[in-house]
XYZ file of C-alpha atoms in Angstrom:
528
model
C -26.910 -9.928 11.982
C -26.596 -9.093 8.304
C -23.947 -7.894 5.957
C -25.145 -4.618 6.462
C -23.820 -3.917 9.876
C -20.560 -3.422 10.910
C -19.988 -6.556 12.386
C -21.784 -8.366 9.963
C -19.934 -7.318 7.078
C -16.551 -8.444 9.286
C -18.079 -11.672 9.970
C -18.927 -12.015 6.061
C -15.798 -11.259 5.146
C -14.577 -13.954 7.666
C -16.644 -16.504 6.108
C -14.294 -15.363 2.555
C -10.915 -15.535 3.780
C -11.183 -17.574 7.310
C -7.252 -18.404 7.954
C -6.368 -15.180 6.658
C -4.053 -13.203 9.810
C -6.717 -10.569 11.106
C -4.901 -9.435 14.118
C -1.058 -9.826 14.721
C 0.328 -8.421 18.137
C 3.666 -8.901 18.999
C 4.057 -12.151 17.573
C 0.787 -14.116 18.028
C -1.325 -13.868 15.283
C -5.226 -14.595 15.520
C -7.220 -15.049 12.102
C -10.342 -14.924 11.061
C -12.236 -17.663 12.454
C -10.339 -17.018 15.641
C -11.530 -13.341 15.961
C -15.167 -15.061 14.770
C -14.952 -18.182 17.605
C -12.940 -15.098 20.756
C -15.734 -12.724 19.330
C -18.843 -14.713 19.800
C -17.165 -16.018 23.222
C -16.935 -12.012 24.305
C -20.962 -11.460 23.193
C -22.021 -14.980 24.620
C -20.438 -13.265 28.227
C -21.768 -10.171 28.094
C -25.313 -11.384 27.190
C -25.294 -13.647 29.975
C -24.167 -10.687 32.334
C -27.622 -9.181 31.345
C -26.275 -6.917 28.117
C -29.511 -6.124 26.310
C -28.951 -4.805 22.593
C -29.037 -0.715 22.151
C -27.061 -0.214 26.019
C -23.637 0.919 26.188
C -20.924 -1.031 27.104
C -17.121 0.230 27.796
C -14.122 -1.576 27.208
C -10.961 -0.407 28.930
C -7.872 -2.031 27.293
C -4.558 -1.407 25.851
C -4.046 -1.812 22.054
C -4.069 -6.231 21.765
C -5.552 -8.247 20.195
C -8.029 -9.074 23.119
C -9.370 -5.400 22.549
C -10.234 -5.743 18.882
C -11.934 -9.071 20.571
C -13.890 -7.618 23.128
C -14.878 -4.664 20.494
C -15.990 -6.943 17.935
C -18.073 -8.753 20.743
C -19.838 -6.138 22.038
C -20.859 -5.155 18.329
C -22.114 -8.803 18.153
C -24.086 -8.406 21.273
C -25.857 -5.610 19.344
C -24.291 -3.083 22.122
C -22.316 -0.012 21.650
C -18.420 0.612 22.520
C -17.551 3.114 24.804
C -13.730 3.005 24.454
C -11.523 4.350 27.803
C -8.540 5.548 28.062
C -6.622 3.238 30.787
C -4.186 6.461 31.729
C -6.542 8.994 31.882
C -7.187 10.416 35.801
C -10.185 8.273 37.135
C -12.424 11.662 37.541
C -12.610 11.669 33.866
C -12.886 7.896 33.477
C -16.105 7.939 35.768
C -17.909 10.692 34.380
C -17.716 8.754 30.847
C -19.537 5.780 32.331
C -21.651 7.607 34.327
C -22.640 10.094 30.972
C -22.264 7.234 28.414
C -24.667 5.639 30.908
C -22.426 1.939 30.784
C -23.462 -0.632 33.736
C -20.654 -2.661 32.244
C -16.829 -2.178 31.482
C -14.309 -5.014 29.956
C -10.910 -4.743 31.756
C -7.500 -6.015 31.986
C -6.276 -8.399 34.756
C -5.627 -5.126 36.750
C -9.005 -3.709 36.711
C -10.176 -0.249 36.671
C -9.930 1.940 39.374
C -12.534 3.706 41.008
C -15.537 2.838 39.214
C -18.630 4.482 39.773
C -21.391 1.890 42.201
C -23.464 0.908 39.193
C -20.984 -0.258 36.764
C -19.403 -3.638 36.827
C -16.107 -4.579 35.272
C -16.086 -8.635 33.413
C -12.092 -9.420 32.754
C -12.005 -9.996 28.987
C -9.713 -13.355 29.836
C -13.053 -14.123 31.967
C -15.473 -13.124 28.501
C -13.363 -15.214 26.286
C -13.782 -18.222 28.323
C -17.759 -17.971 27.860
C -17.935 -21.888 27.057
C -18.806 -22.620 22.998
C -21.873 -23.905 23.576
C -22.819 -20.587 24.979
C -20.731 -18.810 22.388
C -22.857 -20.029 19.488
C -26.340 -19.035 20.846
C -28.188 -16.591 17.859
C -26.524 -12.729 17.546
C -28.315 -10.216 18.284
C -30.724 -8.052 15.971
C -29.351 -6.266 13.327
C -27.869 -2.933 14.357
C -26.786 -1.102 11.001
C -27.680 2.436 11.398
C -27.337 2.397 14.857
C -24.605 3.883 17.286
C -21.766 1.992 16.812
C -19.022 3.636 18.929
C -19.030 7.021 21.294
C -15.718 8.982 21.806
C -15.649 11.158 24.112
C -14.107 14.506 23.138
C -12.737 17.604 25.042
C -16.306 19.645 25.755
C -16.964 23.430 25.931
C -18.486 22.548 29.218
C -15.144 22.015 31.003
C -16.788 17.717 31.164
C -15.893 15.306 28.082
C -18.578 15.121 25.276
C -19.818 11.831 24.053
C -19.643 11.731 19.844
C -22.216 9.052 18.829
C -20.718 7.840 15.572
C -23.070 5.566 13.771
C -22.308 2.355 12.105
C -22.526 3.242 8.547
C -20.277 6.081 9.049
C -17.492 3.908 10.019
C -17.777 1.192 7.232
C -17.717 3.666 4.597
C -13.968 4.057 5.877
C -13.821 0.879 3.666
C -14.800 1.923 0.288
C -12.204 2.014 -2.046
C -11.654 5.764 -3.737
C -9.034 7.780 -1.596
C -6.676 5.145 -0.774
C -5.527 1.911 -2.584
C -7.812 -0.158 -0.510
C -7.167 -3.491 -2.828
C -3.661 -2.757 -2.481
C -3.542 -2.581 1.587
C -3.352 -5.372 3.262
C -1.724 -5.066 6.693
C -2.632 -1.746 9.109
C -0.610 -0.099 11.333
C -2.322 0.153 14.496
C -0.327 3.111 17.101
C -3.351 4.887 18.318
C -4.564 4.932 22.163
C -7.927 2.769 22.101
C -10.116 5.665 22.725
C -9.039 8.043 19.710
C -11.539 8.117 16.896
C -8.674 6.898 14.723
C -8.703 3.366 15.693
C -11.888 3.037 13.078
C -9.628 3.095 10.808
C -6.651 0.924 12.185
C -9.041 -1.393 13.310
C -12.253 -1.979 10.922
C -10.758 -1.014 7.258
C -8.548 -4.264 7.511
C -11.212 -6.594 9.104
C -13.804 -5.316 6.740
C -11.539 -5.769 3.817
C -9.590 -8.792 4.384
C -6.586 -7.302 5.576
C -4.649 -7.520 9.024
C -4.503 -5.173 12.126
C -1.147 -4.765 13.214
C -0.873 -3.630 16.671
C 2.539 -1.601 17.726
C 3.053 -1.285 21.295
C 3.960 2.276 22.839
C 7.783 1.266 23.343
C 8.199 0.440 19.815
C 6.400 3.249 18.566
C 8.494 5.682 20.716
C 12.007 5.077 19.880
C 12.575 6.646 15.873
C 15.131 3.564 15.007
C 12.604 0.365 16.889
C 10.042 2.053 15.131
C 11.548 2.032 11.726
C 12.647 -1.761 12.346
C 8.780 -2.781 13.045
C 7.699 -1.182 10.346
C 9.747 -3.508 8.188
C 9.795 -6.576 10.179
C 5.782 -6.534 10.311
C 5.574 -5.339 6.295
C 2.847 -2.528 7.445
C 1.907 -1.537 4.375
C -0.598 1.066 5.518
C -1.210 3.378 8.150
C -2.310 6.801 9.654
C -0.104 9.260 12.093
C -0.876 12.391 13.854
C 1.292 15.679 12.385
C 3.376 15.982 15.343
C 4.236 12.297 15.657
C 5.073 12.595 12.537
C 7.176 15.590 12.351
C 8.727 14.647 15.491
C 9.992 10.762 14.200
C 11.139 12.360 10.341
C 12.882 15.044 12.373
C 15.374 12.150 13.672
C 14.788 9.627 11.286
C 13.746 11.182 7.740
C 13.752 7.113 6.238
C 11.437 5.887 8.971
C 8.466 5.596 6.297
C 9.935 4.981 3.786
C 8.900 1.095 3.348
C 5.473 1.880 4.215
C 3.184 2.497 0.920
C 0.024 4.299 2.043
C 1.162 6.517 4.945
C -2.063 9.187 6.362
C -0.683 11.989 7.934
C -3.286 14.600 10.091
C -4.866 15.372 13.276
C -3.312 18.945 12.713
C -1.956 21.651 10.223
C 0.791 19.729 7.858
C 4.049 21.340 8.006
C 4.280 21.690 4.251
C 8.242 22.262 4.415
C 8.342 19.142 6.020
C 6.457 17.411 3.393
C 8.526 18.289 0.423
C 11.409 17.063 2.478
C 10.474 13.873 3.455
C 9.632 13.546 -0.430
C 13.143 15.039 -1.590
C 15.128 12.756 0.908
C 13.243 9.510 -0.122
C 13.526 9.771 -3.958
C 13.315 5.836 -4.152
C 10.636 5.199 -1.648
C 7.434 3.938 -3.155
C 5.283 5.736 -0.864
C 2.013 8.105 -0.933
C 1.783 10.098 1.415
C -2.010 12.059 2.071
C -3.468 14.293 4.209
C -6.184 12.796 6.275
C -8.927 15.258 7.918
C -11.852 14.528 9.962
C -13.275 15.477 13.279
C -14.481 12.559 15.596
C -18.005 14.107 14.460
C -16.973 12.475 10.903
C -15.382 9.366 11.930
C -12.022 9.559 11.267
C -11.714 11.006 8.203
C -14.349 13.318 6.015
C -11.516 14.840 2.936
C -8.294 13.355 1.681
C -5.436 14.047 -0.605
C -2.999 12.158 -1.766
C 0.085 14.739 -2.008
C 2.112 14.679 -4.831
C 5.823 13.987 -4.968
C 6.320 17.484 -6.737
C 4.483 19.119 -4.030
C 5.217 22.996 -3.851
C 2.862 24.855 -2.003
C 2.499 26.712 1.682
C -0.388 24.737 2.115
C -0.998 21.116 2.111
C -4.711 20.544 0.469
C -7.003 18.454 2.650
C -8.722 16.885 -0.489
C -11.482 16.184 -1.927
C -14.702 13.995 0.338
C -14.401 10.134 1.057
C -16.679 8.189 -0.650
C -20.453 8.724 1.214
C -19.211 11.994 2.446
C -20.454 15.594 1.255
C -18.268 18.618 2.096
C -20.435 22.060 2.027
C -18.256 25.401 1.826
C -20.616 27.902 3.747
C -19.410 31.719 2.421
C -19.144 33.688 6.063
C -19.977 37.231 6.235
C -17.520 37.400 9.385
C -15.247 34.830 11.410
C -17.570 31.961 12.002
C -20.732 33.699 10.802
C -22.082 31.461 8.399
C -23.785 33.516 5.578
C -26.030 30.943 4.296
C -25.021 30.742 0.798
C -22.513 28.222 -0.831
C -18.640 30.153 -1.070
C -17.058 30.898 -4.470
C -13.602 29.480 -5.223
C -10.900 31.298 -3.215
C -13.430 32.346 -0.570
C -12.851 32.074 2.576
C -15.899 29.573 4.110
C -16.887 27.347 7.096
C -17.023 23.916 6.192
C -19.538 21.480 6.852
C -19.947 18.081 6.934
C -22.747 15.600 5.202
C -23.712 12.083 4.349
C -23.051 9.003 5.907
C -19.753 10.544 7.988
C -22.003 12.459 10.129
C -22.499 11.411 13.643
C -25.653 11.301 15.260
C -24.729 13.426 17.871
C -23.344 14.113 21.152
C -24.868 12.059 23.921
C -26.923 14.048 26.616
C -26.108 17.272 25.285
C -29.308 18.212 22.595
C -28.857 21.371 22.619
C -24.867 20.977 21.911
C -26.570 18.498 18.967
C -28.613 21.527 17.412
C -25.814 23.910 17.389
C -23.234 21.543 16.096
C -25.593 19.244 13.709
C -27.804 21.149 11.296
C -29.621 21.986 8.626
C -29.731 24.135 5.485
C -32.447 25.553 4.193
C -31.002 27.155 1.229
C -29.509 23.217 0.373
C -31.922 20.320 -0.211
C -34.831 21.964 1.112
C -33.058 21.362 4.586
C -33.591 17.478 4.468
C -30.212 16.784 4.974
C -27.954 17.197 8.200
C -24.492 18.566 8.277
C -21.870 18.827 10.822
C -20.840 22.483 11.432
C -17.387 21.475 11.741
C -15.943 25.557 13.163
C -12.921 25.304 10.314
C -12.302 27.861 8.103
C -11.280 26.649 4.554
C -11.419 27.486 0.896
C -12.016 25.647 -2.531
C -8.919 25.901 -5.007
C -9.905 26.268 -8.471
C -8.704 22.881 -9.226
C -11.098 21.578 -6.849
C -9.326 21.357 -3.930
C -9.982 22.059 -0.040
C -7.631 23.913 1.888
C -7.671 24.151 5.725
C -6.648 27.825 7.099
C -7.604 27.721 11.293
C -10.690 27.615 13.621
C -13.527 30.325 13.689
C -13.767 29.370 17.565
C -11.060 28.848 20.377
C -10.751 24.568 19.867
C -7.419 23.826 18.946
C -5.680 20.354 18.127
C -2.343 19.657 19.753
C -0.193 16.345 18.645
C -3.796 15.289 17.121
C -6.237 15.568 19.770
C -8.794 17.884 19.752
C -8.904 20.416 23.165
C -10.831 23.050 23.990
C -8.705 25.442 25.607
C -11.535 26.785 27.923
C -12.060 23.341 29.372
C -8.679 23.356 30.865
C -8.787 26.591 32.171
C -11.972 25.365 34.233
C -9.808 22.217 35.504
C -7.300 24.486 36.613
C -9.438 26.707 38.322
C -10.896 24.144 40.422
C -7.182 24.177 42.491
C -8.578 26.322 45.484
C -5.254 28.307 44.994
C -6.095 29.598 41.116
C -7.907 32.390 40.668
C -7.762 33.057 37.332
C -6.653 30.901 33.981
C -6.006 31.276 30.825
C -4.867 28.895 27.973
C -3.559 29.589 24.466
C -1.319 28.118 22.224
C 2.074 28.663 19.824
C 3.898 27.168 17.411
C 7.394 26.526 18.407
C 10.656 24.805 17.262
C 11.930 23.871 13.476
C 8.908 21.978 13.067
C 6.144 24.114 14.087
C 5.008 21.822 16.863
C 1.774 23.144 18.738
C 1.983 23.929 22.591
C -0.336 24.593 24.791
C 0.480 27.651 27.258
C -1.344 28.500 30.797
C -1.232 31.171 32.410
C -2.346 31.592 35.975
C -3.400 34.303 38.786
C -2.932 32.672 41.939
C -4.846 33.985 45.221
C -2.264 32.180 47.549
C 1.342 30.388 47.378
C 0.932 27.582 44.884
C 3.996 24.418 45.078
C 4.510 22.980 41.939
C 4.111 19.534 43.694
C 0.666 20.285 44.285
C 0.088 22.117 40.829
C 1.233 18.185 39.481
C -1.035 16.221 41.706
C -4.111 18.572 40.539
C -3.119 18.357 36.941
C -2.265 14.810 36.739
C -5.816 13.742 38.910
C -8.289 15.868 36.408
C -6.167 15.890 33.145
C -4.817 13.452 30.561
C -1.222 13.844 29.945
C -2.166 14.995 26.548
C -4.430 17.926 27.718
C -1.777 18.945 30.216
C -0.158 22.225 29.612
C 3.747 22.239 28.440
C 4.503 25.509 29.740
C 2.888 27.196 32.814
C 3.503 31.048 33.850
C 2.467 32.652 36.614
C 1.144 36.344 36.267
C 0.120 39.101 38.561
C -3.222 39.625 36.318
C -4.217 38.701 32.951
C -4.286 41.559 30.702
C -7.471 42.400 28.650
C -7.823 44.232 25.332
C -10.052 47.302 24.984
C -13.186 44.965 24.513
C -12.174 43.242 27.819
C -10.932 39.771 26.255
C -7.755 38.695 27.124
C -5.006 40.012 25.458
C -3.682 36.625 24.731
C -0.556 38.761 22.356
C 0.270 40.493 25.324
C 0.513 36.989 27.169
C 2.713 35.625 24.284
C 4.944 38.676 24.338
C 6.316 38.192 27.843
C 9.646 37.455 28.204
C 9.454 35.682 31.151
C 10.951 32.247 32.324
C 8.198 29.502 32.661
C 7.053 28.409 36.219
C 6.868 24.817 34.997
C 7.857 23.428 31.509
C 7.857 20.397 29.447
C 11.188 20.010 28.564
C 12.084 18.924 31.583
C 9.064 16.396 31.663
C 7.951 13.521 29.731
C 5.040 13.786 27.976
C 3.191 11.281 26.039
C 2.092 11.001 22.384
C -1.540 9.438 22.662
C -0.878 8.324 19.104
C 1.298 6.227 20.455
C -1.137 5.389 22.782
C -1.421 5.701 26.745
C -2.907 9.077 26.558
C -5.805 10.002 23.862
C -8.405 11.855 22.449
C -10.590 14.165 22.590
């Protein structure tokens, strides 16, 4: 395995700094040549289970140091990761091994539940026991330019959709260019195992020398423990979703204000919010930017770093990472793509190229050649580029600026859902008739909610309305407000007339305020 893989280039830069602190998690700290040694352990285990490079293995942990383990391993044993989410309702958990196509899962002591026949779950304590004579047989071939990772994503289909995100795409997270990379060297790490976003919390330390911090969920959730972390573990970088963001400043505006590099996305900035966090931190030293990217780009495609005298509506999203090419499509109508590049101040689809692309979704090619194309009219159409369904526009200075979807997907608290896959969830209740699901802005910060209405065909409890939810949804999909309606009321072109919906004044059947609901940033619930 060479420098020019993933793991290679981690286990280079292990052989340059081996008692550097790569993973600190609550107190123990593991560093390089331990991650090397518990690494090769994790590969040595697998390969004796019968791993073959090129198959798919999943790995269903909380955020620990055994996960970044068990993630490097797998890399090692030339596999890809398939990362679960622990919480997420077993129906969902299956059909990702069953699609992803994974005869293998690494697990806690506790197991997985209900795994489908042909998949076998190895404990990771079991993997890192692989005895070191084992442990230092050869790696396995070279996988650079192969699938690294696949996320699975909310899907049109009403199923999950497998991103395959190569390996390239996620070390060029690690080129210096939109962040101080030099400068950073310990990572936050708050995001639930299976969001795209661990690429970055994970590999941009381990490929540059620096440390993964992990944060656990109860830290993470409580403003003023949160705050104290930050400082006691000297985090000196890290990315947050919008709403976890906006929610934390909202009761604690200092929380960041120790941290130097602090990415901020998954959503629409609030760019009131911004300017205040700026205006009640005059002394802080930190940058704070705008991070965008769908899990088609790895993480992050454009950044900006926003400046301190910030005075806009809109918060740019920046200018392309390094290895990334961002292509502003003029449209002749919402999400018609007129197939010439837009002027300045035109609104325009964007699209994706270079090494962020992924190569695809897995098992879905026609999904592939809608989503991952080519222009004829740019490079003779050698290139491919990620339609990514946002509508933007170029400022004259150069700038990108994000201004909504030319399709239903929406992102709430940083995960990407497509509306009409909940409304076939819901419909599977024998009870529902009819769904529909939209969202709003609500509140002083502008948070994003996701709304369902529902025609029933017979008396629906709530109790039972929970148990369907919480077995074929993950907590962050759920809806925070359901209403019940006679009918859902069309427009004059027979779509639903989701302003009529929105102008009801009518009490919610069930709502969230009255029920916990989890931040997958923080991590038990996560992405699509």
């Amino acid at each position: 395995m060479t420098a020019s893989s993933l793991a290679g280039a981690v286990l280079a830069q292990a052989g340059r700094t081996p008692a550097a602190v790569a993973v600190s998690d609550g107190g123990r700290e593991l560093d390089y040549a331990g991650l090397v040694a518990a690494s090769a352990a994790v590969a040595a285990g697998l390969r004796a289970a019968g791993v073959r490079p090129g198959e798919a293995v999943a790995v269903c942990l909380p955020r620990s140091q055994e996960l970044v383990c068990a993630m490097l391993g797998i890399l090692r044993a030339g596999a890809t990761v398939v990362p679960l989410d622990a919480q997420s309702p077993p129906v969902r958990r299956r059909h990702i091994l069953t699609d992803a196509g994974c005869a293998v899962v690494i697990t806690g002591a506790g197991g997985v539940a209900e795994l489908p026949e042909q998949v076998r779950a190895l404990p990771v304590a079991d993997l890192l026991d692989t005895p070191a004579a084992e442990a230092g047989t050869a790696e396995s071939a070279d996988i650079s330019g192969d699938i690294a990772f696949v996320f699975y994503t909310s899907g049109t289909t009403g199923r999950p959709k497998g991103v395959e995100v190569p390996d390239a795409a996620i070390r060029r997270l690690a080129r210096p260019g939109y962040l101080r990379l030099p400068e950073a060297r310990r990572f936050g790490c708050l995001s639930n195992p299976a969001f795209d976003a661990l690429s970055f919390e994970v590999w941009v330390p381990l490929l540059t020398g620096g440390c993964c911090v992990i944060l656990d969920e109860a830290t993470v959730a409580a403003p003023e423990r949160f705050a104290a972390a930050l400082l006691a573990e000297r985090v000196d970088t890290m990315f947050i979703t919008a709403a976890l963001f906006n929610a934390v400043v909202d009761q604690l505006p200092h929380c960041f204000a120790g941290v130097g590099q602090l990415l901020v996305g998954g959503d629409q900035l609030n760019a009131a919010l911004i300017r205040r966090w700026y205006r009640d931190n005059p002394d802080s030293p930190t940058q704070l930017y705008n991070g965008y990217g769908p899990t088609e780009t790895a993480t992050f495609a454009l950044c900006h770093a926003i400046p301190r005298d910030f005075d806009a509506d809109l918060v740019p999203i920046g200018t392309p990472l390094p290895g990334t090419e961002a292509v502003l499509v003029a449209t002749s109508g919402l999400g018609d793509a007129a197939g010439k590049r837009a002027a300045d101040g035109e609104t325009a689809e964007l699209y994706i190229g270079g090494e962020a692309v992924a190569a695809g979704y897995r098992n879905l090619p026609e999904e592939t050649a809608q989503r991952f194309v080519r222009l004829a009219w740019l490079d003779g159409g050698r290139a491919r580029y990620y339609r990514t369904g946002d509508l933007v526009r170029r400022t004259a200075d150069g700038l990108v600026e994000y201004l909504g979807r030319t399709d239903r997907q929406v992102k709430v608290r940083g995960f990407r859902i497509e509306p009409g896959e909940l409304e076939r969830q819901l419909v599977r209740h024998p009870a529902v008739s009819q769904a529909y699901v939209c969202t709003r802005r609500s509140g002083p910060l502008g948070s994003t909610e996701l709304l369902a209405y529902l025609v029933l065909n017979r008396p629906l409890g709530f109790a039972d309305y929970e148990r369907h939810v919480a077995a074929s949804l993950p907590s962050y999909m759920r809806p925070h407000r359901v209403y019940l309606v006679d009918a859902l009321p069309l427009t004059a072109n027979g779509k639903v007339d989701a302003g009529a919906l929105l102008g009801r004044d009518a009490p919610p059947w069930r709502s969230s305020d009255d029920t916990a609901d989890t931040d997958g940033t923080a991590g038990t619930a996560v992405p699509a």
